[in-house]
């Protein structure tokens, strides 16, 4: 077989690549002789992926519940993948910023529209039976969702609004952590004692959360937006895209979750608690905590009535 100029160029490029990492090109080429052709199922790891669903009950709709939440976590990972690239770009162009923002928004749009699967995809009777086997686990314990929040906005916007006046950039991260908006959902309002829900969550992820809080304090999406040229920060379409992301994450998606939860939880008589024991209505409904990533992009009236007209 004749070694064409194109093949020679590729061999030369490989030689440079492996030389740079002190490797022998010949060794790597020989390895190719014995490597197996890639298949779709090996590349996607289909068998491993499809064996990650383990039911705790015999109720068929529990499988829907498990798979739906696993799909959510995969989408959260996609969002973090894009967010990390954007936020660790020292000087993203407006074009790159916009491209990444739109990707992230599309993932959340997909999450938002997917709640029909939960809202209409399970029999209430089945859910009310298998949900008891989930206690005290809760979707509250999605660590990736918390990381997305830390990477999206200035930390002050994630602090319980009752304590924001007492916290600033000089506040230790450990102290700020104890006053994040979601802490209230995991504490006894009378004693201040943390529930098992939040104790287990913090035992698993607190160290990572503190690291992320510090890491993204100066490189979150809002900070990257502020690095753009002033004219671009006022661009109508870009501002609209920022507002869309903010509203989708903190109102539309949250309300989709809220409404789906209400359909099932409120179908039963007696105390209506989430599986983790939290006051799910006050935790989830946006009008209570007023979670807003980019408050500077909203009018005073929009901020005052946040989440009330949904």
PDB file of C-alpha atoms in Angstrom:
ATOM      1  CA  UNK A   1       0.000   0.000   0.000  1.00  0.00           C
ATOM      2  CA  UNK A   2       1.358   3.370  -0.990  1.00  0.00           C
ATOM      3  CA  UNK A   3       1.993   5.862   1.818  1.00  0.00           C
ATOM      4  CA  UNK A   4       0.170   8.921   0.512  1.00  0.00           C
ATOM      5  CA  UNK A   5       1.191  12.496   1.414  1.00  0.00           C
ATOM      6  CA  UNK A   6      -1.960  12.779   3.546  1.00  0.00           C
ATOM      7  CA  UNK A   7      -1.047   9.645   5.495  1.00  0.00           C
ATOM      8  CA  UNK A   8       2.517  10.888   5.892  1.00  0.00           C
ATOM      9  CA  UNK A   9       1.226  14.187   7.308  1.00  0.00           C
ATOM     10  CA  UNK A  10      -0.876  12.333   9.847  1.00  0.00           C
ATOM     11  CA  UNK A  11       2.051  10.144  10.882  1.00  0.00           C
ATOM     12  CA  UNK A  12       4.195  13.222  11.338  1.00  0.00           C
ATOM     13  CA  UNK A  13       1.476  14.825  13.453  1.00  0.00           C
ATOM     14  CA  UNK A  14       1.255  11.675  15.576  1.00  0.00           C
ATOM     15  CA  UNK A  15       5.015  11.672  15.972  1.00  0.00           C
ATOM     16  CA  UNK A  16       4.885  15.244  17.293  1.00  0.00           C
ATOM     17  CA  UNK A  17       1.981  14.434  19.604  1.00  0.00           C
ATOM     18  CA  UNK A  18       3.633  11.428  21.229  1.00  0.00           C
ATOM     19  CA  UNK A  19       7.071  13.035  21.344  1.00  0.00           C
ATOM     20  CA  UNK A  20       5.547  15.889  23.386  1.00  0.00           C
ATOM     21  CA  UNK A  21       4.519  13.405  26.094  1.00  0.00           C
ATOM     22  CA  UNK A  22       7.672  11.282  25.830  1.00  0.00           C
ATOM     23  CA  UNK A  23       5.907   8.333  24.190  1.00  0.00           C
ATOM     24  CA  UNK A  24       6.948   6.080  21.291  1.00  0.00           C
ATOM     25  CA  UNK A  25       4.739   6.454  18.233  1.00  0.00           C
ATOM     26  CA  UNK A  26       5.537   2.935  17.056  1.00  0.00           C
ATOM     27  CA  UNK A  27       4.235   1.460  20.326  1.00  0.00           C
ATOM     28  CA  UNK A  28       0.904   3.278  20.014  1.00  0.00           C
ATOM     29  CA  UNK A  29       0.535   2.302  16.363  1.00  0.00           C
ATOM     30  CA  UNK A  30       1.114  -1.337  17.225  1.00  0.00           C
ATOM     31  CA  UNK A  31      -1.567  -1.056  19.891  1.00  0.00           C
ATOM     32  CA  UNK A  32      -4.039  -0.122  17.177  1.00  0.00           C
ATOM     33  CA  UNK A  33      -3.460  -3.508  15.553  1.00  0.00           C
ATOM     34  CA  UNK A  34      -5.040  -5.282  18.506  1.00  0.00           C
ATOM     35  CA  UNK A  35      -7.747  -2.821  19.487  1.00  0.00           C
ATOM     36  CA  UNK A  36     -11.388  -3.785  18.898  1.00  0.00           C
ATOM     37  CA  UNK A  37     -13.666  -1.677  16.697  1.00  0.00           C
ATOM     38  CA  UNK A  38     -15.875   0.589  18.806  1.00  0.00           C
ATOM     39  CA  UNK A  39     -19.579  -0.170  19.029  1.00  0.00           C
ATOM     40  CA  UNK A  40     -22.467   2.077  20.000  1.00  0.00           C
ATOM     41  CA  UNK A  41     -23.237   0.081  23.150  1.00  0.00           C
ATOM     42  CA  UNK A  42     -19.630   0.143  24.322  1.00  0.00           C
ATOM     43  CA  UNK A  43     -19.195   3.842  23.599  1.00  0.00           C
ATOM     44  CA  UNK A  44     -22.439   4.885  25.331  1.00  0.00           C
ATOM     45  CA  UNK A  45     -22.039   2.212  28.044  1.00  0.00           C
ATOM     46  CA  UNK A  46     -25.630   1.172  27.377  1.00  0.00           C
ATOM     47  CA  UNK A  47     -25.561  -1.993  29.486  1.00  0.00           C
ATOM     48  CA  UNK A  48     -24.189  -0.176  32.536  1.00  0.00           C
ATOM     49  CA  UNK A  49     -26.643   2.692  32.106  1.00  0.00           C
ATOM     50  CA  UNK A  50     -29.683   0.435  31.794  1.00  0.00           C
ATOM     51  CA  UNK A  51     -28.726  -1.536  34.875  1.00  0.00           C
ATOM     52  CA  UNK A  52     -28.724   1.452  37.217  1.00  0.00           C
ATOM     53  CA  UNK A  53     -32.463   1.255  37.940  1.00  0.00           C
ATOM     54  CA  UNK A  54     -33.162  -0.677  41.119  1.00  0.00           C
ATOM     55  CA  UNK A  55     -36.660  -0.662  42.567  1.00  0.00           C
ATOM     56  CA  UNK A  56     -37.357  -0.878  46.275  1.00  0.00           C
ATOM     57  CA  UNK A  57     -40.927  -2.081  45.735  1.00  0.00           C
ATOM     58  CA  UNK A  58     -42.934  -4.259  43.347  1.00  0.00           C
ATOM     59  CA  UNK A  59     -44.978  -1.310  42.069  1.00  0.00           C
ATOM     60  CA  UNK A  60     -44.355  -0.764  38.313  1.00  0.00           C
ATOM     61  CA  UNK A  61     -44.611   3.044  38.368  1.00  0.00           C
ATOM     62  CA  UNK A  62     -41.695   3.290  40.772  1.00  0.00           C
ATOM     63  CA  UNK A  63     -39.469   2.496  37.800  1.00  0.00           C
ATOM     64  CA  UNK A  64     -40.788   5.611  36.020  1.00  0.00           C
ATOM     65  CA  UNK A  65     -39.990   7.691  39.090  1.00  0.00           C
ATOM     66  CA  UNK A  66     -36.431   6.351  39.279  1.00  0.00           C
ATOM     67  CA  UNK A  67     -35.649   6.759  35.589  1.00  0.00           C
ATOM     68  CA  UNK A  68     -37.133  10.249  35.428  1.00  0.00           C
ATOM     69  CA  UNK A  69     -34.899  11.474  38.233  1.00  0.00           C
ATOM     70  CA  UNK A  70     -31.862   9.814  36.680  1.00  0.00           C
ATOM     71  CA  UNK A  71     -32.598  11.636  33.419  1.00  0.00           C
ATOM     72  CA  UNK A  72     -32.763  14.877  35.432  1.00  0.00           C
ATOM     73  CA  UNK A  73     -29.352  14.198  36.935  1.00  0.00           C
ATOM     74  CA  UNK A  74     -27.884  13.540  33.482  1.00  0.00           C
ATOM     75  CA  UNK A  75     -29.268  16.864  32.280  1.00  0.00           C
ATOM     76  CA  UNK A  76     -27.867  18.579  35.364  1.00  0.00           C
ATOM     77  CA  UNK A  77     -24.491  17.121  34.452  1.00  0.00           C
ATOM     78  CA  UNK A  78     -24.831  18.528  30.922  1.00  0.00           C
ATOM     79  CA  UNK A  79     -25.645  21.951  32.395  1.00  0.00           C
ATOM     80  CA  UNK A  80     -22.628  21.831  34.699  1.00  0.00           C
ATOM     81  CA  UNK A  81     -20.433  20.723  31.811  1.00  0.00           C
ATOM     82  CA  UNK A  82     -21.332  23.869  29.844  1.00  0.00           C
ATOM     83  CA  UNK A  83     -21.259  26.103  32.909  1.00  0.00           C
ATOM     84  CA  UNK A  84     -17.785  25.007  33.933  1.00  0.00           C
ATOM     85  CA  UNK A  85     -16.413  25.742  30.456  1.00  0.00           C
ATOM     86  CA  UNK A  86     -17.975  29.204  30.403  1.00  0.00           C
ATOM     87  CA  UNK A  87     -17.031  30.212  33.928  1.00  0.00           C
ATOM     88  CA  UNK A  88     -13.426  29.029  33.642  1.00  0.00           C
ATOM     89  CA  UNK A  89     -12.894  30.975  30.425  1.00  0.00           C
ATOM     90  CA  UNK A  90     -10.844  33.962  31.602  1.00  0.00           C
ATOM     91  CA  UNK A  91     -12.273  36.286  28.975  1.00  0.00           C
ATOM     92  CA  UNK A  92     -15.206  34.760  27.080  1.00  0.00           C
ATOM     93  CA  UNK A  93     -16.352  36.624  24.008  1.00  0.00           C
ATOM     94  CA  UNK A  94     -19.973  37.687  23.742  1.00  0.00           C
ATOM     95  CA  UNK A  95     -20.408  35.010  21.079  1.00  0.00           C
ATOM     96  CA  UNK A  96     -19.081  32.243  23.327  1.00  0.00           C
ATOM     97  CA  UNK A  97     -21.029  33.520  26.333  1.00  0.00           C
ATOM     98  CA  UNK A  98     -24.263  33.587  24.349  1.00  0.00           C
ATOM     99  CA  UNK A  99     -23.687  30.129  22.867  1.00  0.00           C
ATOM    100  CA  UNK A 100     -23.078  28.553  26.278  1.00  0.00           C
ATOM    101  CA  UNK A 101     -25.977  30.397  27.884  1.00  0.00           C
ATOM    102  CA  UNK A 102     -28.377  29.210  25.196  1.00  0.00           C
ATOM    103  CA  UNK A 103     -27.195  25.613  25.562  1.00  0.00           C
ATOM    104  CA  UNK A 104     -27.754  25.759  29.316  1.00  0.00           C
ATOM    105  CA  UNK A 105     -31.188  27.331  28.825  1.00  0.00           C
ATOM    106  CA  UNK A 106     -32.247  24.649  26.348  1.00  0.00           C
ATOM    107  CA  UNK A 107     -31.357  21.953  28.861  1.00  0.00           C
ATOM    108  CA  UNK A 108     -33.530  23.653  31.471  1.00  0.00           C
ATOM    109  CA  UNK A 109     -36.319  24.133  28.925  1.00  0.00           C
ATOM    110  CA  UNK A 110     -36.203  20.379  28.404  1.00  0.00           C
ATOM    111  CA  UNK A 111     -36.347  19.787  32.151  1.00  0.00           C
ATOM    112  CA  UNK A 112     -39.327  22.111  32.428  1.00  0.00           C
ATOM    113  CA  UNK A 113     -41.404  20.482  29.707  1.00  0.00           C
ATOM    114  CA  UNK A 114     -40.568  17.023  31.022  1.00  0.00           C
ATOM    115  CA  UNK A 115     -42.693  17.408  34.147  1.00  0.00           C
ATOM    116  CA  UNK A 116     -45.683  16.069  32.247  1.00  0.00           C
ATOM    117  CA  UNK A 117     -43.945  12.725  32.547  1.00  0.00           C
ATOM    118  CA  UNK A 118     -44.140  12.990  36.314  1.00  0.00           C
ATOM    119  CA  UNK A 119     -47.455  14.780  36.547  1.00  0.00           C
ATOM    120  CA  UNK A 120     -49.347  12.414  34.239  1.00  0.00           C
ATOM    121  CA  UNK A 121     -47.050   9.412  34.078  1.00  0.00           C
ATOM    122  CA  UNK A 122     -47.781   7.610  37.325  1.00  0.00           C
ATOM    123  CA  UNK A 123     -50.858   6.313  39.088  1.00  0.00           C
ATOM    124  CA  UNK A 124     -51.475   8.316  42.232  1.00  0.00           C
ATOM    125  CA  UNK A 125     -52.307   5.140  44.153  1.00  0.00           C
ATOM    126  CA  UNK A 126     -48.984   3.552  43.255  1.00  0.00           C
ATOM    127  CA  UNK A 127     -46.985   6.658  44.075  1.00  0.00           C
ATOM    128  CA  UNK A 128     -48.591   7.058  47.484  1.00  0.00           C
ATOM    129  CA  UNK A 129     -47.542   3.506  48.293  1.00  0.00           C
ATOM    130  CA  UNK A 130     -43.960   3.445  47.057  1.00  0.00           C
ATOM    131  CA  UNK A 131     -43.133   6.976  48.259  1.00  0.00           C
ATOM    132  CA  UNK A 132     -43.086   5.690  51.838  1.00  0.00           C
ATOM    133  CA  UNK A 133     -40.147   3.456  50.965  1.00  0.00           C
ATOM    134  CA  UNK A 134     -38.193   6.551  49.843  1.00  0.00           C
ATOM    135  CA  UNK A 135     -38.279   8.230  53.242  1.00  0.00           C
ATOM    136  CA  UNK A 136     -36.124  10.085  54.243  1.00  0.00           C
ATOM    137  CA  UNK A 137     -34.584  10.568  50.789  1.00  0.00           C
ATOM    138  CA  UNK A 138     -35.734  13.569  48.765  1.00  0.00           C
ATOM    139  CA  UNK A 139     -35.083  15.390  45.505  1.00  0.00           C
ATOM    140  CA  UNK A 140     -33.942  18.148  47.873  1.00  0.00           C
ATOM    141  CA  UNK A 141     -30.713  16.146  48.067  1.00  0.00           C
ATOM    142  CA  UNK A 142     -29.706  16.697  44.431  1.00  0.00           C
ATOM    143  CA  UNK A 143     -26.163  18.005  44.834  1.00  0.00           C
ATOM    144  CA  UNK A 144     -25.756  18.850  41.159  1.00  0.00           C
ATOM    145  CA  UNK A 145     -28.686  21.262  41.322  1.00  0.00           C
ATOM    146  CA  UNK A 146     -26.969  23.120  44.190  1.00  0.00           C
ATOM    147  CA  UNK A 147     -23.749  23.316  42.172  1.00  0.00           C
ATOM    148  CA  UNK A 148     -25.683  24.831  39.265  1.00  0.00           C
ATOM    149  CA  UNK A 149     -27.021  27.499  41.603  1.00  0.00           C
ATOM    150  CA  UNK A 150     -23.562  28.321  42.975  1.00  0.00           C
ATOM    151  CA  UNK A 151     -22.186  28.605  39.436  1.00  0.00           C
ATOM    152  CA  UNK A 152     -25.024  30.808  38.181  1.00  0.00           C
ATOM    153  CA  UNK A 153     -25.181  33.765  40.526  1.00  0.00           C
ATOM    154  CA  UNK A 154     -23.550  35.765  43.298  1.00  0.00           C
ATOM    155  CA  UNK A 155     -23.793  33.867  46.575  1.00  0.00           C
ATOM    156  CA  UNK A 156     -25.850  36.595  48.266  1.00  0.00           C
ATOM    157  CA  UNK A 157     -28.753  35.746  45.944  1.00  0.00           C
ATOM    158  CA  UNK A 158     -28.887  32.214  47.389  1.00  0.00           C
ATOM    159  CA  UNK A 159     -28.988  33.386  50.995  1.00  0.00           C
ATOM    160  CA  UNK A 160     -32.287  33.232  52.863  1.00  0.00           C
ATOM    161  CA  UNK A 161     -33.707  36.719  52.283  1.00  0.00           C
ATOM    162  CA  UNK A 162     -34.233  37.130  56.055  1.00  0.00           C
ATOM    163  CA  UNK A 163     -30.455  37.100  56.620  1.00  0.00           C
ATOM    164  CA  UNK A 164     -29.110  38.883  53.545  1.00  0.00           C
ATOM    165  CA  UNK A 165     -28.559  42.166  55.347  1.00  0.00           C
ATOM    166  CA  UNK A 166     -26.154  40.439  57.754  1.00  0.00           C
ATOM    167  CA  UNK A 167     -24.000  38.765  55.092  1.00  0.00           C
ATOM    168  CA  UNK A 168     -21.457  40.282  52.698  1.00  0.00           C
ATOM    169  CA  UNK A 169     -18.332  39.269  50.768  1.00  0.00           C
ATOM    170  CA  UNK A 170     -16.282  39.196  53.985  1.00  0.00           C
ATOM    171  CA  UNK A 171     -18.604  36.648  55.599  1.00  0.00           C
ATOM    172  CA  UNK A 172     -16.924  33.232  56.058  1.00  0.00           C
ATOM    173  CA  UNK A 173     -18.276  30.653  53.623  1.00  0.00           C
ATOM    174  CA  UNK A 174     -19.125  28.319  56.500  1.00  0.00           C
ATOM    175  CA  UNK A 175     -21.413  30.979  57.996  1.00  0.00           C
ATOM    176  CA  UNK A 176     -22.985  31.797  54.636  1.00  0.00           C
ATOM    177  CA  UNK A 177     -23.592  28.091  54.048  1.00  0.00           C
ATOM    178  CA  UNK A 178     -25.713  27.880  57.204  1.00  0.00           C
ATOM    179  CA  UNK A 179     -27.938  30.658  55.850  1.00  0.00           C
ATOM    180  CA  UNK A 180     -28.541  29.374  52.310  1.00  0.00           C
ATOM    181  CA  UNK A 181     -32.233  29.543  51.398  1.00  0.00           C
ATOM    182  CA  UNK A 182     -32.700  25.773  51.414  1.00  0.00           C
ATOM    183  CA  UNK A 183     -31.392  25.360  54.957  1.00  0.00           C
ATOM    184  CA  UNK A 184     -34.759  26.458  56.328  1.00  0.00           C
ATOM    185  CA  UNK A 185     -36.470  23.499  54.676  1.00  0.00           C
ATOM    186  CA  UNK A 186     -34.361  21.066  56.654  1.00  0.00           C
ATOM    187  CA  UNK A 187     -34.640  22.574  60.132  1.00  0.00           C
ATOM    188  CA  UNK A 188     -37.165  22.440  62.930  1.00  0.00           C
ATOM    189  CA  UNK A 189     -38.521  25.984  63.041  1.00  0.00           C
ATOM    190  CA  UNK A 190     -38.898  25.863  66.832  1.00  0.00           C
ATOM    191  CA  UNK A 191     -35.585  24.338  67.883  1.00  0.00           C
ATOM    192  CA  UNK A 192     -33.381  25.036  64.871  1.00  0.00           C
ATOM    193  CA  UNK A 193     -32.364  21.367  64.888  1.00  0.00           C
ATOM    194  CA  UNK A 194     -31.449  19.970  61.489  1.00  0.00           C
ATOM    195  CA  UNK A 195     -33.401  17.010  60.161  1.00  0.00           C
ATOM    196  CA  UNK A 196     -31.815  13.739  59.084  1.00  0.00           C
ATOM    197  CA  UNK A 197     -32.579  14.837  55.508  1.00  0.00           C
ATOM    198  CA  UNK A 198     -30.153  17.736  55.678  1.00  0.00           C
ATOM    199  CA  UNK A 199     -27.634  16.105  58.023  1.00  0.00           C
ATOM    200  CA  UNK A 200     -27.098  13.241  55.581  1.00  0.00           C
ATOM    201  CA  UNK A 201     -26.945  15.703  52.681  1.00  0.00           C
ATOM    202  CA  UNK A 202     -24.267  17.799  54.361  1.00  0.00           C
ATOM    203  CA  UNK A 203     -22.254  14.792  55.462  1.00  0.00           C
ATOM    204  CA  UNK A 204     -22.025  13.698  51.842  1.00  0.00           C
ATOM    205  CA  UNK A 205     -21.587  17.035  50.061  1.00  0.00           C
ATOM    206  CA  UNK A 206     -20.810  19.942  52.403  1.00  0.00           C
ATOM    207  CA  UNK A 207     -17.067  19.991  51.695  1.00  0.00           C
ATOM    208  CA  UNK A 208     -17.723  20.055  47.946  1.00  0.00           C
ATOM    209  CA  UNK A 209     -20.343  22.791  48.362  1.00  0.00           C
ATOM    210  CA  UNK A 210     -17.961  25.013  50.328  1.00  0.00           C
ATOM    211  CA  UNK A 211     -15.260  24.522  47.700  1.00  0.00           C
ATOM    212  CA  UNK A 212     -17.704  25.384  44.919  1.00  0.00           C
ATOM    213  CA  UNK A 213     -19.008  28.445  46.769  1.00  0.00           C
ATOM    214  CA  UNK A 214     -15.500  29.829  46.987  1.00  0.00           C
ATOM    215  CA  UNK A 215     -14.456  28.797  43.488  1.00  0.00           C
ATOM    216  CA  UNK A 216     -17.435  30.404  41.763  1.00  0.00           C
ATOM    217  CA  UNK A 217     -17.605  33.472  43.972  1.00  0.00           C
ATOM    218  CA  UNK A 218     -15.844  35.549  41.304  1.00  0.00           C
ATOM    219  CA  UNK A 219     -16.399  33.490  38.137  1.00  0.00           C
ATOM    220  CA  UNK A 220     -20.117  32.644  38.139  1.00  0.00           C
ATOM    221  CA  UNK A 221     -22.334  33.286  35.106  1.00  0.00           C
ATOM    222  CA  UNK A 222     -23.366  36.721  36.363  1.00  0.00           C
ATOM    223  CA  UNK A 223     -19.733  37.737  36.836  1.00  0.00           C
ATOM    224  CA  UNK A 224     -18.938  36.530  33.300  1.00  0.00           C
ATOM    225  CA  UNK A 225     -21.858  38.581  31.956  1.00  0.00           C
ATOM    226  CA  UNK A 226     -20.400  41.653  33.658  1.00  0.00           C
ATOM    227  CA  UNK A 227     -17.094  41.059  31.874  1.00  0.00           C
ATOM    228  CA  UNK A 228     -18.732  41.505  28.474  1.00  0.00           C
ATOM    229  CA  UNK A 229     -18.467  44.850  26.665  1.00  0.00           C
ATOM    230  CA  UNK A 230     -20.918  47.350  28.132  1.00  0.00           C
ATOM    231  CA  UNK A 231     -22.820  47.622  24.869  1.00  0.00           C
ATOM    232  CA  UNK A 232     -23.346  43.863  24.781  1.00  0.00           C
ATOM    233  CA  UNK A 233     -24.585  43.846  28.368  1.00  0.00           C
ATOM    234  CA  UNK A 234     -27.378  46.144  27.175  1.00  0.00           C
ATOM    235  CA  UNK A 235     -28.156  44.120  24.077  1.00  0.00           C
ATOM    236  CA  UNK A 236     -31.886  43.431  24.134  1.00  0.00           C
ATOM    237  CA  UNK A 237     -31.638  39.845  22.914  1.00  0.00           C
ATOM    238  CA  UNK A 238     -28.855  38.899  25.330  1.00  0.00           C
ATOM    239  CA  UNK A 239     -30.667  40.447  28.281  1.00  0.00           C
ATOM    240  CA  UNK A 240     -33.793  38.564  27.226  1.00  0.00           C
ATOM    241  CA  UNK A 241     -31.793  35.331  27.149  1.00  0.00           C
ATOM    242  CA  UNK A 242     -30.423  35.996  30.646  1.00  0.00           C
ATOM    243  CA  UNK A 243     -33.907  36.711  31.970  1.00  0.00           C
ATOM    244  CA  UNK A 244     -35.236  33.584  30.287  1.00  0.00           C
ATOM    245  CA  UNK A 245     -32.616  31.427  32.004  1.00  0.00           C
ATOM    246  CA  UNK A 246     -33.278  33.076  35.360  1.00  0.00           C
ATOM    247  CA  UNK A 247     -37.060  32.743  35.132  1.00  0.00           C
ATOM    248  CA  UNK A 248     -36.960  29.226  33.724  1.00  0.00           C
ATOM    249  CA  UNK A 249     -34.748  27.890  36.516  1.00  0.00           C
ATOM    250  CA  UNK A 250     -36.297  29.783  39.407  1.00  0.00           C
ATOM    251  CA  UNK A 251     -39.973  29.958  38.448  1.00  0.00           C
ATOM    252  CA  UNK A 252     -41.057  27.801  35.496  1.00  0.00           C
ATOM    253  CA  UNK A 253     -39.043  24.690  36.347  1.00  0.00           C
ATOM    254  CA  UNK A 254     -39.719  25.059  40.068  1.00  0.00           C
ATOM    255  CA  UNK A 255     -43.464  25.422  39.491  1.00  0.00           C
ATOM    256  CA  UNK A 256     -43.465  22.380  37.209  1.00  0.00           C
ATOM    257  CA  UNK A 257     -41.939  20.421  40.062  1.00  0.00           C
ATOM    258  CA  UNK A 258     -44.288  22.042  42.573  1.00  0.00           C
ATOM    259  CA  UNK A 259     -47.433  21.218  40.603  1.00  0.00           C
ATOM    260  CA  UNK A 260     -46.366  17.630  39.991  1.00  0.00           C
ATOM    261  CA  UNK A 261     -45.622  17.171  43.694  1.00  0.00           C
ATOM    262  CA  UNK A 262     -48.937  18.776  44.680  1.00  0.00           C
ATOM    263  CA  UNK A 263     -50.923  16.362  42.520  1.00  0.00           C
ATOM    264  CA  UNK A 264     -49.593  13.391  44.442  1.00  0.00           C
ATOM    265  CA  UNK A 265     -48.894  14.693  47.935  1.00  0.00           C
ATOM    266  CA  UNK A 266     -52.210  16.522  48.246  1.00  0.00           C
ATOM    267  CA  UNK A 267     -54.146  13.465  47.118  1.00  0.00           C
ATOM    268  CA  UNK A 268     -53.797  12.031  50.622  1.00  0.00           C
ATOM    269  CA  UNK A 269     -55.557  13.161  53.762  1.00  0.00           C
ATOM    270  CA  UNK A 270     -53.714  14.254  56.873  1.00  0.00           C
ATOM    271  CA  UNK A 271     -50.307  15.980  57.161  1.00  0.00           C
ATOM    272  CA  UNK A 272     -48.843  16.651  53.740  1.00  0.00           C
ATOM    273  CA  UNK A 273     -45.080  16.302  53.973  1.00  0.00           C
ATOM    274  CA  UNK A 274     -42.436  15.582  51.378  1.00  0.00           C
ATOM    275  CA  UNK A 275     -40.545  12.299  51.790  1.00  0.00           C
ATOM    276  CA  UNK A 276     -37.696  14.143  53.480  1.00  0.00           C
ATOM    277  CA  UNK A 277     -40.076  15.757  55.963  1.00  0.00           C
ATOM    278  CA  UNK A 278     -39.604  19.310  54.664  1.00  0.00           C
ATOM    279  CA  UNK A 279     -42.292  21.985  54.377  1.00  0.00           C
ATOM    280  CA  UNK A 280     -42.270  21.431  50.629  1.00  0.00           C
ATOM    281  CA  UNK A 281     -44.640  24.265  49.731  1.00  0.00           C
ATOM    282  CA  UNK A 282     -42.598  26.994  51.388  1.00  0.00           C
ATOM    283  CA  UNK A 283     -39.369  25.455  50.165  1.00  0.00           C
ATOM    284  CA  UNK A 284     -40.439  25.028  46.553  1.00  0.00           C
ATOM    285  CA  UNK A 285     -42.768  27.911  45.726  1.00  0.00           C
ATOM    286  CA  UNK A 286     -40.736  30.800  44.278  1.00  0.00           C
ATOM    287  CA  UNK A 287     -42.843  33.485  45.952  1.00  0.00           C
ATOM    288  CA  UNK A 288     -41.498  32.532  49.379  1.00  0.00           C
ATOM    289  CA  UNK A 289     -37.734  32.492  48.880  1.00  0.00           C
ATOM    290  CA  UNK A 290     -37.655  34.686  45.741  1.00  0.00           C
ATOM    291  CA  UNK A 291     -34.664  32.924  44.284  1.00  0.00           C
ATOM    292  CA  UNK A 292     -33.385  35.221  41.541  1.00  0.00           C
ATOM    293  CA  UNK A 293     -30.029  34.792  39.818  1.00  0.00           C
ATOM    294  CA  UNK A 294     -29.836  38.170  38.104  1.00  0.00           C
ATOM    295  CA  UNK A 295     -31.932  40.690  40.106  1.00  0.00           C
ATOM    296  CA  UNK A 296     -30.231  43.572  38.310  1.00  0.00           C
ATOM    297  CA  UNK A 297     -32.028  42.582  35.092  1.00  0.00           C
ATOM    298  CA  UNK A 298     -35.544  42.829  36.545  1.00  0.00           C
ATOM    299  CA  UNK A 299     -37.700  45.838  37.401  1.00  0.00           C
ATOM    300  CA  UNK A 300     -38.658  46.675  40.973  1.00  0.00           C
ATOM    301  CA  UNK A 301     -42.214  45.542  40.283  1.00  0.00           C
ATOM    302  CA  UNK A 302     -41.013  42.228  38.796  1.00  0.00           C
ATOM    303  CA  UNK A 303     -38.827  41.633  41.829  1.00  0.00           C
ATOM    304  CA  UNK A 304     -41.623  42.487  44.252  1.00  0.00           C
ATOM    305  CA  UNK A 305     -44.106  40.103  42.638  1.00  0.00           C
ATOM    306  CA  UNK A 306     -41.615  37.334  41.798  1.00  0.00           C
ATOM    307  CA  UNK A 307     -43.362  33.985  41.522  1.00  0.00           C
ATOM    308  CA  UNK A 308     -46.763  35.302  42.577  1.00  0.00           C
ATOM    309  CA  UNK A 309     -48.595  35.184  39.253  1.00  0.00           C
ATOM    310  CA  UNK A 310     -47.939  31.555  38.324  1.00  0.00           C
TER     311      UNK A 310
END
